[in-house]
PDB file of C-alpha atoms in Angstrom:
ATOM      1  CA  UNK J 454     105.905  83.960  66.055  1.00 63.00           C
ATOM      2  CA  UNK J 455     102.641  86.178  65.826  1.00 74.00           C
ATOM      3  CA  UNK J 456     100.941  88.307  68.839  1.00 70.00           C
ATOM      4  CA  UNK J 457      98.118  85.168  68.486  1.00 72.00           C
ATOM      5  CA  UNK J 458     100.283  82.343  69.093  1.00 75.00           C
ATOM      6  CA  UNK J 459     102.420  84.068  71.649  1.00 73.00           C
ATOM      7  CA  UNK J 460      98.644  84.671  73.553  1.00 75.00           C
ATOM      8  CA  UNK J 461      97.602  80.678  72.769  1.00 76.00           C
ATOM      9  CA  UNK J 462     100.807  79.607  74.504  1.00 78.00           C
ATOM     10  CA  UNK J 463     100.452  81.940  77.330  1.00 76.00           C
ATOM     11  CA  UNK J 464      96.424  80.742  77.485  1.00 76.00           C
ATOM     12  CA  UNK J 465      97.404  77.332  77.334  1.00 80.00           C
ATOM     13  CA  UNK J 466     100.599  77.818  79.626  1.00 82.00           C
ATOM     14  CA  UNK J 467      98.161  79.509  82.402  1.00 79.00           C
ATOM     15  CA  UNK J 468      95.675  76.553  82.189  1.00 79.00           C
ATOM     16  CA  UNK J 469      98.483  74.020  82.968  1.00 84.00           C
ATOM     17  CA  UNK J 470     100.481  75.966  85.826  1.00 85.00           C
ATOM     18  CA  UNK J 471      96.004  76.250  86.971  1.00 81.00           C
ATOM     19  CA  UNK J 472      95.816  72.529  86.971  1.00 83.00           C
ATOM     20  CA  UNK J 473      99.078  71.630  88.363  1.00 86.00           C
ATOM     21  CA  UNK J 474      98.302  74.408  91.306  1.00 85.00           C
ATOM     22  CA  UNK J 475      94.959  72.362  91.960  1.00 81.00           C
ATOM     23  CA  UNK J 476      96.524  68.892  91.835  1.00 83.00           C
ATOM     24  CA  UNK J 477      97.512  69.328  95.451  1.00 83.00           C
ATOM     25  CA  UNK J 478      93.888  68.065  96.415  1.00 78.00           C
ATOM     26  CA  UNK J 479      95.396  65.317  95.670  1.00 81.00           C
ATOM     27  CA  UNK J 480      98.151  65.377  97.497  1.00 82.00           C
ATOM     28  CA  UNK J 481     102.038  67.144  97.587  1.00 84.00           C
ATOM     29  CA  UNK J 482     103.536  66.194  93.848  1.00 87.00           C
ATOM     30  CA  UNK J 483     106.214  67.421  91.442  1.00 89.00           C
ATOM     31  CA  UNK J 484     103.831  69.592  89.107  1.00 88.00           C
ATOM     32  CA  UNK J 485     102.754  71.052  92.480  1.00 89.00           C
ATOM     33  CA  UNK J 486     105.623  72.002  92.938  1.00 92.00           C
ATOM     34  CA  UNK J 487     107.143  72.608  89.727  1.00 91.00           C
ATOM     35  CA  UNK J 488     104.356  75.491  89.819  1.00 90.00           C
ATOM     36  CA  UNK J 489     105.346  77.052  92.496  1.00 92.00           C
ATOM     37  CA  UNK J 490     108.914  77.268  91.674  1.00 93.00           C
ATOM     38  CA  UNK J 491     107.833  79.087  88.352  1.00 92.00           C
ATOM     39  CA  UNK J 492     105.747  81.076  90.084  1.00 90.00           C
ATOM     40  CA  UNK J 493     108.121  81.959  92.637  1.00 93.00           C
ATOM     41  CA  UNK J 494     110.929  82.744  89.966  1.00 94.00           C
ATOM     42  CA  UNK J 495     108.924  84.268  87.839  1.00 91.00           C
ATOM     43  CA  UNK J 496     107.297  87.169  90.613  1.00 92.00           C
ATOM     44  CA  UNK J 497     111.141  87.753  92.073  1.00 94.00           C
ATOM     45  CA  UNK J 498     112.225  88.513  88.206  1.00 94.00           C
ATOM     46  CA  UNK J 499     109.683  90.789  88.089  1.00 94.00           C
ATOM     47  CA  UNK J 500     109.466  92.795  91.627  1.00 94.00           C
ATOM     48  CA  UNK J 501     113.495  93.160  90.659  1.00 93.00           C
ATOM     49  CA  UNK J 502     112.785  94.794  87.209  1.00 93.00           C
ATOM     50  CA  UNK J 503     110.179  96.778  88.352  1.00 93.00           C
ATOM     51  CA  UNK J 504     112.086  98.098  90.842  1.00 90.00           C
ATOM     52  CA  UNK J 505     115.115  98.571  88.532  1.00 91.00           C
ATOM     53  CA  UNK J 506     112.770 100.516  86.772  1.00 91.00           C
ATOM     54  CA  UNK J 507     110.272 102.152  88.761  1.00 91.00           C
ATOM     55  CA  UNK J 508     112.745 102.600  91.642  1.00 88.00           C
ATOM     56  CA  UNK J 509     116.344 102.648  91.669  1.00 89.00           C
ATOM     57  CA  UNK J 510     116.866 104.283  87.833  1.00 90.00           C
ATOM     58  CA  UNK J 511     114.538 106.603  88.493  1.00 91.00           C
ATOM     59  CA  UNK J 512     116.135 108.014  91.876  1.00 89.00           C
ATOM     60  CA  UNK J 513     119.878 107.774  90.240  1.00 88.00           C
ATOM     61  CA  UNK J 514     118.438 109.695  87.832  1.00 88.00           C
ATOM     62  CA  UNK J 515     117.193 111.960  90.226  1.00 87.00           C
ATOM     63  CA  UNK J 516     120.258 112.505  92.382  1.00 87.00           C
ATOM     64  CA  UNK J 517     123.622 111.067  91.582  1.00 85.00           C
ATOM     65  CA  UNK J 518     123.287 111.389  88.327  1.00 85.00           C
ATOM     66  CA  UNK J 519     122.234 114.591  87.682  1.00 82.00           C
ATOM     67  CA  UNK J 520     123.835 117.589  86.450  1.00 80.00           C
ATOM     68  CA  UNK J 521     125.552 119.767  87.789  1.00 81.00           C
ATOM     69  CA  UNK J 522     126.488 117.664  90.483  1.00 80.00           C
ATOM     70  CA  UNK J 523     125.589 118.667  94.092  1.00 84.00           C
ATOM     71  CA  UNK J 524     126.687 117.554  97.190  1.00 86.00           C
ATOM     72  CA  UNK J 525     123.744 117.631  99.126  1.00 85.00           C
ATOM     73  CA  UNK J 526     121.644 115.698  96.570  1.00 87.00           C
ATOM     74  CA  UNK J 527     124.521 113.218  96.127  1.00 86.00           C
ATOM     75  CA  UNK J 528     124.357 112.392  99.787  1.00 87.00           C
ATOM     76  CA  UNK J 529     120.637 111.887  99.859  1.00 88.00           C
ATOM     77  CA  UNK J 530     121.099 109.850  96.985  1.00 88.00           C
ATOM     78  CA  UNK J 531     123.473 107.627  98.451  1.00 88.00           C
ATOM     79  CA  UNK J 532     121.744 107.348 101.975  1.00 88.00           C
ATOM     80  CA  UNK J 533     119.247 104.062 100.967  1.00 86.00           C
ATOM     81  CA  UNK J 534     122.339 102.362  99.660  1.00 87.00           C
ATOM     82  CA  UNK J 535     123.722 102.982 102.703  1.00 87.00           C
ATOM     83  CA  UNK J 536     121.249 101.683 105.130  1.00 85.00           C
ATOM     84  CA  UNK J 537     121.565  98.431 102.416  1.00 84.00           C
ATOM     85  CA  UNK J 538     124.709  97.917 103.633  1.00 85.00           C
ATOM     86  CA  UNK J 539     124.429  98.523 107.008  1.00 84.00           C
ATOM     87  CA  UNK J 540     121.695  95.943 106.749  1.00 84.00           C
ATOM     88  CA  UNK J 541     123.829  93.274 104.666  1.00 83.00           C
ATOM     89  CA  UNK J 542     126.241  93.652 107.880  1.00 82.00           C
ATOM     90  CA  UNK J 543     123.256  92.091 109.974  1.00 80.00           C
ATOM     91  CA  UNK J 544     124.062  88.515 108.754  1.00 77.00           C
ATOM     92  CA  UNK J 545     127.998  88.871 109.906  1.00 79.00           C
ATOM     93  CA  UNK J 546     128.862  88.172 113.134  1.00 77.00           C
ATOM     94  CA  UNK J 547     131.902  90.737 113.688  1.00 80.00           C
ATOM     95  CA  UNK J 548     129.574  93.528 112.185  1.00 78.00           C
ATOM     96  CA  UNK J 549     126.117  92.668 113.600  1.00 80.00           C
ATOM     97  CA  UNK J 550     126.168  95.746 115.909  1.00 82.00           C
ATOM     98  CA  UNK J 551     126.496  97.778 112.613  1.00 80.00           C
ATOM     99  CA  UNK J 552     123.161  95.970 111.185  1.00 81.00           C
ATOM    100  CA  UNK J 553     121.307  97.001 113.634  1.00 84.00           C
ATOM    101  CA  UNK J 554     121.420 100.968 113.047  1.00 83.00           C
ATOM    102  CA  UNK J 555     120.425 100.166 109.564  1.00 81.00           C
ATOM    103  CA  UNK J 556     117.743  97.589 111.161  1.00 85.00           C
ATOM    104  CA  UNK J 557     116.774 100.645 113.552  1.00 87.00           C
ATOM    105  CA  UNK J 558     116.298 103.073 110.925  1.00 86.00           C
ATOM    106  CA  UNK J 559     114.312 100.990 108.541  1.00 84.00           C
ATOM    107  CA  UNK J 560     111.741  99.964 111.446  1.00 88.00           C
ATOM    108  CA  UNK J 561     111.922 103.890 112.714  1.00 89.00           C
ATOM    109  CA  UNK J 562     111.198 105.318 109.386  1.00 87.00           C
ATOM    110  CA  UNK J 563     108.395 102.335 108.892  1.00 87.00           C
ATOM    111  CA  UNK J 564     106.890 102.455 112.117  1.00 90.00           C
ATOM    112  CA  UNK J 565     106.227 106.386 111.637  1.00 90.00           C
ATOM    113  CA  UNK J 566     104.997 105.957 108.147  1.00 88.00           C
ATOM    114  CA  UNK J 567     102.621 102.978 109.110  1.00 89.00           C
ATOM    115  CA  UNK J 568     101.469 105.411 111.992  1.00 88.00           C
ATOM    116  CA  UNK J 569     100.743 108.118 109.984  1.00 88.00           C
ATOM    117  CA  UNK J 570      98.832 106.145 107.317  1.00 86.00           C
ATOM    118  CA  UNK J 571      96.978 104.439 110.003  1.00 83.00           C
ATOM    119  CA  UNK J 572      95.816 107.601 111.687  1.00 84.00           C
ATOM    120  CA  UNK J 573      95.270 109.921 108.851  1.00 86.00           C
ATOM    121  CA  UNK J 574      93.949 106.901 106.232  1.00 83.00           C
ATOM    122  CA  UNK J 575      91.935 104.707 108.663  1.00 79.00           C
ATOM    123  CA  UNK J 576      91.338 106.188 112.042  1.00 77.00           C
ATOM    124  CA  UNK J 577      90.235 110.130 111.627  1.00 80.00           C
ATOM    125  CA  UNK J 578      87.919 108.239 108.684  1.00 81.00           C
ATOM    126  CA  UNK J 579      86.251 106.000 111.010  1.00 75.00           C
ATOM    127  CA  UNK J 580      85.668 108.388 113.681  1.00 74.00           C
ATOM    128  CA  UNK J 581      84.250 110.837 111.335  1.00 77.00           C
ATOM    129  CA  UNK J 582      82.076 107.532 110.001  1.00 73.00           C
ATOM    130  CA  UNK J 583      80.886 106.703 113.667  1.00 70.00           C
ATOM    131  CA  UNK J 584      80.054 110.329 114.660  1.00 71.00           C
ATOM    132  CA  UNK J 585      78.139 110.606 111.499  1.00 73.00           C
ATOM    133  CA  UNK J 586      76.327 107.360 112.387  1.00 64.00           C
ATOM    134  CA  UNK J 587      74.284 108.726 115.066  1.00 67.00           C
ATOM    135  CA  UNK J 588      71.899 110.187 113.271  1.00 72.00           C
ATOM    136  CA  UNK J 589      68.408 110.222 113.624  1.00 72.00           C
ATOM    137  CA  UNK J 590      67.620 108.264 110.176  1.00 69.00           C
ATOM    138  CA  UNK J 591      71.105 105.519 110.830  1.00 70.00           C
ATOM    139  CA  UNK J 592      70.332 105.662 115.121  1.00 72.00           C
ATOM    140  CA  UNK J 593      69.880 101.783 114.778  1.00 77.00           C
ATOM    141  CA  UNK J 594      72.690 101.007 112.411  1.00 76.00           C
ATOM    142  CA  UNK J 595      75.370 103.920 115.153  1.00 74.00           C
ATOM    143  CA  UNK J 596      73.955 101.376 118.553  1.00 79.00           C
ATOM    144  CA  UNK J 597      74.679  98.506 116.998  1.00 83.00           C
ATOM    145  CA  UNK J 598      78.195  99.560 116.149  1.00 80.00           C
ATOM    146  CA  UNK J 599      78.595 100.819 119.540  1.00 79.00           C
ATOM    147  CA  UNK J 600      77.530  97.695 121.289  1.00 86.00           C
ATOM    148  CA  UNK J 601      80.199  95.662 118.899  1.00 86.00           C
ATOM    149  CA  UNK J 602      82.605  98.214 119.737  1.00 83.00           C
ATOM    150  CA  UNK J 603      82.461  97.966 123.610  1.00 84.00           C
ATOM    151  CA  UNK J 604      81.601  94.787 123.911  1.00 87.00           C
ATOM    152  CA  UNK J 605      84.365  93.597 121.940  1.00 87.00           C
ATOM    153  CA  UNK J 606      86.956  95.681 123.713  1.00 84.00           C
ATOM    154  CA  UNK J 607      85.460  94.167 126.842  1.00 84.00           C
ATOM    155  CA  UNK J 608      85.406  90.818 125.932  1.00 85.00           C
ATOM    156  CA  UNK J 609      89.433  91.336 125.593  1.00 83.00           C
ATOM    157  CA  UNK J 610      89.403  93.074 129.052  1.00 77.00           C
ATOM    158  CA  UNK J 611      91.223  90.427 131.370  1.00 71.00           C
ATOM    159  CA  UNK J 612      90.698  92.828 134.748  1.00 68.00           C
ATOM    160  CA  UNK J 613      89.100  90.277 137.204  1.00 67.00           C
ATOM    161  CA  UNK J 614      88.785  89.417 141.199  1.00 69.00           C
ATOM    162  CA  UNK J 615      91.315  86.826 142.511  1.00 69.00           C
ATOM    163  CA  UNK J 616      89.614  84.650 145.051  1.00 70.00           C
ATOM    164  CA  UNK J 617      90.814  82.828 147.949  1.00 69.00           C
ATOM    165  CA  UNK J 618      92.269  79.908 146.002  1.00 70.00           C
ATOM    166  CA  UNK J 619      93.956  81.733 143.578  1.00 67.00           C
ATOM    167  CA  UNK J 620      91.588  81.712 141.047  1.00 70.00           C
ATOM    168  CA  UNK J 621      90.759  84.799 138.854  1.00 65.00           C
ATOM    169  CA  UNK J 622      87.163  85.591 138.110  1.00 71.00           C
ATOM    170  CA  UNK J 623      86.039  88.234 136.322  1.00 72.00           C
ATOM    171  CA  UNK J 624      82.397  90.036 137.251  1.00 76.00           C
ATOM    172  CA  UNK J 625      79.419  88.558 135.900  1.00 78.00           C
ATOM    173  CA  UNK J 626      78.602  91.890 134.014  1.00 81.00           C
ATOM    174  CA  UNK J 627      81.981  91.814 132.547  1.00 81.00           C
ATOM    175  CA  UNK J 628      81.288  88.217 131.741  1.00 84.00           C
ATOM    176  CA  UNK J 629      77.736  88.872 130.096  1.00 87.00           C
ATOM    177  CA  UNK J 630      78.985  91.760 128.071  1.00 87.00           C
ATOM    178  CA  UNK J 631      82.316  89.961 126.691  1.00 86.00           C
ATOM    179  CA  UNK J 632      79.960  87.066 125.549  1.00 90.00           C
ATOM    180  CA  UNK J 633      78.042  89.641 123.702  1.00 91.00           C
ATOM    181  CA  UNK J 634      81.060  90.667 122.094  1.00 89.00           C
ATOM    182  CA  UNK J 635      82.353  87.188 121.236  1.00 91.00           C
ATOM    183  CA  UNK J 636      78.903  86.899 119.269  1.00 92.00           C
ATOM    184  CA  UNK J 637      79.838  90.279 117.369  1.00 92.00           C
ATOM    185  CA  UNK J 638      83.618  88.467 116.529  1.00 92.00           C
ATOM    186  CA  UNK J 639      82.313  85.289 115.373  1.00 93.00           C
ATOM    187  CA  UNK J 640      79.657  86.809 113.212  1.00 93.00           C
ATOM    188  CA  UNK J 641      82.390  88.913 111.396  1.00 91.00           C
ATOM    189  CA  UNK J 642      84.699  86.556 111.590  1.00 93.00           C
ATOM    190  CA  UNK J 643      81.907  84.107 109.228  1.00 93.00           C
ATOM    191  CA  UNK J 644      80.697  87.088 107.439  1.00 92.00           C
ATOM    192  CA  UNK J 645      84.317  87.827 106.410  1.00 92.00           C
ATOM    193  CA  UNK J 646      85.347  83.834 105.598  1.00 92.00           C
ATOM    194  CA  UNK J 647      82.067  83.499 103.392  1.00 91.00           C
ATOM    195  CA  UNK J 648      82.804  86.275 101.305  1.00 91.00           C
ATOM    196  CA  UNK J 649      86.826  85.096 100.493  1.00 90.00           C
ATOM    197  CA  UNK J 650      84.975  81.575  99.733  1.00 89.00           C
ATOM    198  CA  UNK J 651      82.793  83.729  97.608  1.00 89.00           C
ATOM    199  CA  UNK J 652      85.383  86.031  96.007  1.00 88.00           C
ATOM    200  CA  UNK J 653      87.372  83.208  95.399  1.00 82.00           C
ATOM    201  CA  UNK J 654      84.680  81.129  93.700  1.00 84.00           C
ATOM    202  CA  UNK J 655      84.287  84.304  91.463  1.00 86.00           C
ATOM    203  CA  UNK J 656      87.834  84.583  90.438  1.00 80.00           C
ATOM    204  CA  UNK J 657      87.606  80.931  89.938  1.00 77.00           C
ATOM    205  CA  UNK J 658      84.860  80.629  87.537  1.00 82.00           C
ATOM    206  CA  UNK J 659      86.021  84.213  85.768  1.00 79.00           C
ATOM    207  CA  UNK J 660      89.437  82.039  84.876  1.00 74.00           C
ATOM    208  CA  UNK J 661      88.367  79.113  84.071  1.00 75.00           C
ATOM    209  CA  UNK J 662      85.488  80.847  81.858  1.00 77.00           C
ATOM    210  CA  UNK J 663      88.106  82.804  80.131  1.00 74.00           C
ATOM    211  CA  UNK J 664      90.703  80.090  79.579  1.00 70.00           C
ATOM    212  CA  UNK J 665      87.744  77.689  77.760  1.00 73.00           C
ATOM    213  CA  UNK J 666      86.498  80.525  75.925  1.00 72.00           C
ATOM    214  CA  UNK J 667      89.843  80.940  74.378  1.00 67.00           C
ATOM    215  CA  UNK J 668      90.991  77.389  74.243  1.00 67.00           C
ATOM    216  CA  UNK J 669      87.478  76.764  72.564  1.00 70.00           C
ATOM    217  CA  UNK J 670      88.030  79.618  70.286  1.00 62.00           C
ATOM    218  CA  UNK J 671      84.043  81.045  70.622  1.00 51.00           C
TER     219      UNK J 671
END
Protein backbone atom coordinates (compact mmCIF):
# COMPACT_ATOMS: atom_id res chain seq x y z
CA UNK A 1 0.00 0.00 0.00
CA UNK A 2 1.54 3.49 -1.04
CA UNK A 3 2.05 6.72 1.36
CA UNK A 4 -1.15 8.10 -1.05
CA UNK A 5 -3.58 5.52 -0.33
CA UNK A 6 -2.61 5.09 3.27
CA UNK A 7 -3.43 9.29 3.39
CA UNK A 8 -6.94 8.67 1.17
CA UNK A 9 -8.02 6.13 3.79
CA UNK A 10 -7.03 8.19 6.68
CA UNK A 11 -8.87 11.41 4.70
CA UNK A 12 -11.75 9.42 4.08
CA UNK A 13 -11.62 7.58 7.59
CA UNK A 14 -11.54 11.25 9.34
CA UNK A 15 -14.58 12.43 7.26
CA UNK A 16 -16.70 9.44 8.48
CA UNK A 17 -15.66 9.32 12.34
CA UNK A 18 -16.60 13.75 11.41
CA UNK A 19 -20.02 12.75 10.32
CA UNK A 20 -20.80 10.09 12.71
CA UNK A 21 -19.52 12.70 15.63
CA UNK A 22 -22.20 15.23 14.16
CA UNK A 23 -25.04 12.72 13.81
CA UNK A 24 -25.84 13.28 17.45
CA UNK A 25 -27.98 16.41 16.33
CA UNK A 26 -29.94 13.96 15.62
CA UNK A 27 -30.10 12.21 18.42
CA UNK A 28 -27.86 9.37 20.69
CA UNK A 29 -27.05 6.42 17.90
CA UNK A 30 -24.57 3.59 17.37
CA UNK A 31 -22.12 5.54 14.90
CA UNK A 32 -22.25 8.15 17.70
CA UNK A 33 -21.07 6.08 19.62
CA UNK A 34 -19.04 3.79 17.71
CA UNK A 35 -16.93 7.18 17.34
CA UNK A 36 -16.35 7.75 20.49
CA UNK A 37 -15.23 4.39 21.42
CA UNK A 38 -12.51 4.73 18.60
CA UNK A 39 -11.71 7.80 19.69
CA UNK A 40 -11.46 6.90 23.16
CA UNK A 41 -9.26 3.73 22.34
CA UNK A 42 -7.41 5.21 20.04
CA UNK A 43 -6.10 8.54 22.48
CA UNK A 44 -5.46 5.86 25.58
CA UNK A 45 -3.12 3.77 22.96
CA UNK A 46 -1.44 6.68 22.35
CA UNK A 47 -0.99 8.76 25.82
CA UNK A 48 0.40 4.98 26.88
CA UNK A 49 3.07 4.89 24.06
CA UNK A 50 4.00 8.21 24.42
CA UNK A 51 4.59 7.84 27.75
CA UNK A 52 6.41 4.50 27.24
CA UNK A 53 8.44 6.54 25.23
CA UNK A 54 8.75 9.97 26.26
CA UNK A 55 8.50 8.96 29.94
CA UNK A 56 9.15 5.82 31.57
CA UNK A 57 12.17 4.50 28.97
CA UNK A 58 13.63 7.51 29.13
CA UNK A 59 13.92 7.76 33.11
CA UNK A 60 14.96 3.81 33.30
CA UNK A 61 17.37 4.82 31.12
CA UNK A 62 18.31 7.48 33.23
CA UNK A 63 18.52 5.72 36.58
CA UNK A 64 18.09 2.02 37.00
CA UNK A 65 19.56 1.26 34.15
CA UNK A 66 22.53 2.96 34.00
CA UNK A 67 26.00 2.05 34.47
CA UNK A 68 27.77 1.70 36.96
CA UNK A 69 25.00 1.18 39.11
CA UNK A 70 24.40 3.57 42.07
CA UNK A 71 22.41 3.36 44.90
CA UNK A 72 21.25 6.67 45.27
CA UNK A 73 20.09 7.00 41.64
CA UNK A 74 18.49 3.53 41.86
CA UNK A 75 16.33 4.72 44.69
CA UNK A 76 15.21 7.86 42.97
CA UNK A 77 14.52 5.79 40.17
CA UNK A 78 12.35 3.52 41.87
CA UNK A 79 10.47 6.22 44.04
CA UNK A 80 7.43 7.02 41.19
CA UNK A 81 6.91 3.30 40.98
CA UNK A 82 6.56 3.36 44.36
CA UNK A 83 4.04 6.00 44.99
CA UNK A 84 2.16 3.73 41.93
CA UNK A 85 1.77 1.24 44.22
CA UNK A 86 1.00 2.88 47.15
CA UNK A 87 -1.72 4.38 45.02
CA UNK A 88 -3.00 0.92 43.46
CA UNK A 89 -3.45 0.07 47.38
CA UNK A 90 -6.17 2.95 47.43
CA UNK A 91 -8.83 0.68 45.77
CA UNK A 92 -8.26 -2.26 48.60
CA UNK A 93 -9.97 -2.09 51.55
CA UNK A 94 -7.32 -3.76 54.06
CA UNK A 95 -4.61 -1.37 52.50
CA UNK A 96 -6.52 1.91 51.95
CA UNK A 97 -4.58 3.65 54.78
CA UNK A 98 -1.43 2.83 52.65
CA UNK A 99 -3.12 4.68 49.47
CA UNK A 100 -3.42 7.51 51.02
CA UNK A 101 0.43 8.45 51.64
CA UNK A 102 0.84 7.83 48.01
CA UNK A 103 -2.56 9.95 47.49
CA UNK A 104 -0.85 12.62 49.93
CA UNK A 105 2.27 12.86 48.13
CA UNK A 106 0.93 13.10 44.65
CA UNK A 107 -1.54 16.08 45.71
CA UNK A 108 1.59 17.60 47.94
CA UNK A 109 4.02 17.50 45.16
CA UNK A 110 1.01 18.86 42.69
CA UNK A 111 -0.36 21.37 44.81
CA UNK A 112 3.28 23.01 45.17
CA UNK A 113 4.00 22.72 41.53
CA UNK A 114 0.52 24.22 40.49
CA UNK A 115 1.45 27.02 43.10
CA UNK A 116 4.54 27.79 41.80
CA UNK A 117 3.42 27.90 38.14
CA UNK A 118 0.54 29.96 39.15
CA UNK A 119 2.58 32.57 40.93
CA UNK A 120 5.67 32.77 38.89
CA UNK A 121 3.68 32.05 35.25
CA UNK A 122 0.42 34.00 35.84
CA UNK A 123 0.39 36.20 38.87
CA UNK A 124 3.95 38.26 39.09
CA UNK A 125 2.94 38.65 35.04
CA UNK A 126 -0.26 40.25 35.68
CA UNK A 127 0.80 42.46 38.35
CA UNK A 128 3.67 43.64 36.38
CA UNK A 129 0.79 44.04 33.38
CA UNK A 130 -1.55 46.14 35.76
CA UNK A 131 1.24 48.36 37.23
CA UNK A 132 2.35 49.00 33.75
CA UNK A 133 -1.25 49.90 32.83
CA UNK A 134 -1.37 53.08 34.58
CA UNK A 135 0.23 55.00 32.39
CA UNK A 136 -0.47 58.20 31.15
CA UNK A 137 -1.09 57.05 27.33
CA UNK A 138 -3.24 53.36 28.69
CA UNK A 139 -4.86 55.61 32.05
CA UNK A 140 -8.33 54.67 30.51
CA UNK A 141 -7.67 51.11 29.52
CA UNK A 142 -5.59 50.65 33.84
CA UNK A 143 -9.43 52.30 35.43
CA UNK A 144 -11.33 50.21 33.65
CA UNK A 145 -9.45 47.15 34.76
CA UNK A 146 -9.51 48.40 38.18
CA UNK A 147 -13.19 48.98 38.36
CA UNK A 148 -13.69 45.14 36.95
CA UNK A 149 -11.27 44.12 39.42
CA UNK A 150 -12.98 45.55 42.60
CA UNK A 151 -16.13 45.42 41.62
CA UNK A 152 -16.00 41.91 40.83
CA UNK A 153 -14.32 40.92 44.06
CA UNK A 154 -17.14 42.88 45.66
CA UNK A 155 -19.85 41.55 43.96
CA UNK A 156 -18.56 38.05 45.59
CA UNK A 157 -18.29 39.85 49.00
CA UNK A 158 -21.26 38.25 51.08
CA UNK A 159 -20.43 40.67 54.38
CA UNK A 160 -23.96 42.15 55.08
CA UNK A 161 -26.30 43.58 58.12
CA UNK A 162 -28.72 41.01 59.67
CA UNK A 163 -31.95 42.73 60.50
CA UNK A 164 -34.49 42.13 63.01
CA UNK A 165 -36.17 39.24 61.20
CA UNK A 166 -33.30 37.47 60.37
CA UNK A 167 -32.77 38.64 57.15
CA UNK A 168 -29.28 39.56 55.75
CA UNK A 169 -28.90 42.70 53.73
CA UNK A 170 -26.01 43.89 52.42
CA UNK A 171 -25.35 47.99 52.09
CA UNK A 172 -26.69 49.66 49.21
CA UNK A 173 -23.09 50.75 48.14
CA UNK A 174 -22.03 47.23 48.36
CA UNK A 175 -25.12 46.43 46.39
CA UNK A 176 -24.51 49.17 43.59
CA UNK A 177 -20.90 48.26 43.19
CA UNK A 178 -21.45 44.27 43.00
CA UNK A 179 -24.06 45.03 40.20
CA UNK A 180 -21.35 46.86 38.47
CA UNK A 181 -19.29 43.96 38.71
CA UNK A 182 -21.91 41.42 37.61
CA UNK A 183 -22.02 43.66 34.32
CA UNK A 184 -18.07 43.22 34.02
CA UNK A 185 -18.75 39.03 34.49
CA UNK A 186 -21.44 38.77 32.07
CA UNK A 187 -19.69 40.81 29.45
CA UNK A 188 -16.62 38.42 29.68
CA UNK A 189 -18.45 35.72 30.23
CA UNK A 190 -20.26 36.56 26.31
CA UNK A 191 -17.08 37.92 25.05
CA UNK A 192 -15.40 34.60 25.98
CA UNK A 193 -18.55 32.15 24.66
CA UNK A 194 -18.59 34.15 21.23
CA UNK A 195 -15.15 33.63 20.52
CA UNK A 196 -15.23 29.43 21.29
CA UNK A 197 -18.46 29.68 18.87
CA UNK A 198 -16.08 31.52 16.67
CA UNK A 199 -12.93 29.39 17.07
CA UNK A 200 -14.93 26.54 16.67
CA UNK A 201 -16.65 27.65 13.46
CA UNK A 202 -12.98 28.19 12.24
CA UNK A 203 -11.73 24.79 13.01
CA UNK A 204 -14.90 23.67 11.49
CA UNK A 205 -14.75 25.13 8.14
CA UNK A 206 -10.62 24.61 8.11
CA UNK A 207 -11.67 20.60 8.27
CA UNK A 208 -14.22 20.34 6.32
CA UNK A 209 -12.30 22.62 3.62
CA UNK A 210 -9.42 20.32 3.83
CA UNK A 211 -11.23 16.99 3.78
CA UNK A 212 -13.24 18.19 0.26
CA UNK A 213 -10.18 19.52 -1.09
CA UNK A 214 -8.65 16.15 -0.82
CA UNK A 215 -11.63 13.98 -1.38
CA UNK A 216 -12.17 16.28 -4.54
CA UNK A 217 -8.62 15.87 -5.48
CA UNK A 218 -8.13 19.95 -6.57
Amino acid sequence: MTPETLEQVGVIAGAVLTLAIFSYALGDNFLYRLAIHIFIGAAAGFVLLATLESVLIPWLSATVLITPFELPRLVIGLLPFLFGLLLVYKGTARLSRLGDFGVMIVLGVGTALALLGAVNGTLLPLIGDAARAFRPENALNGLIGLIGTLSVLVFFTYVGLRRLSGEVTQFLPVRFVGLIGQGFIAITLGATYGLLILSALTVLSGVLSDRLFILIGR
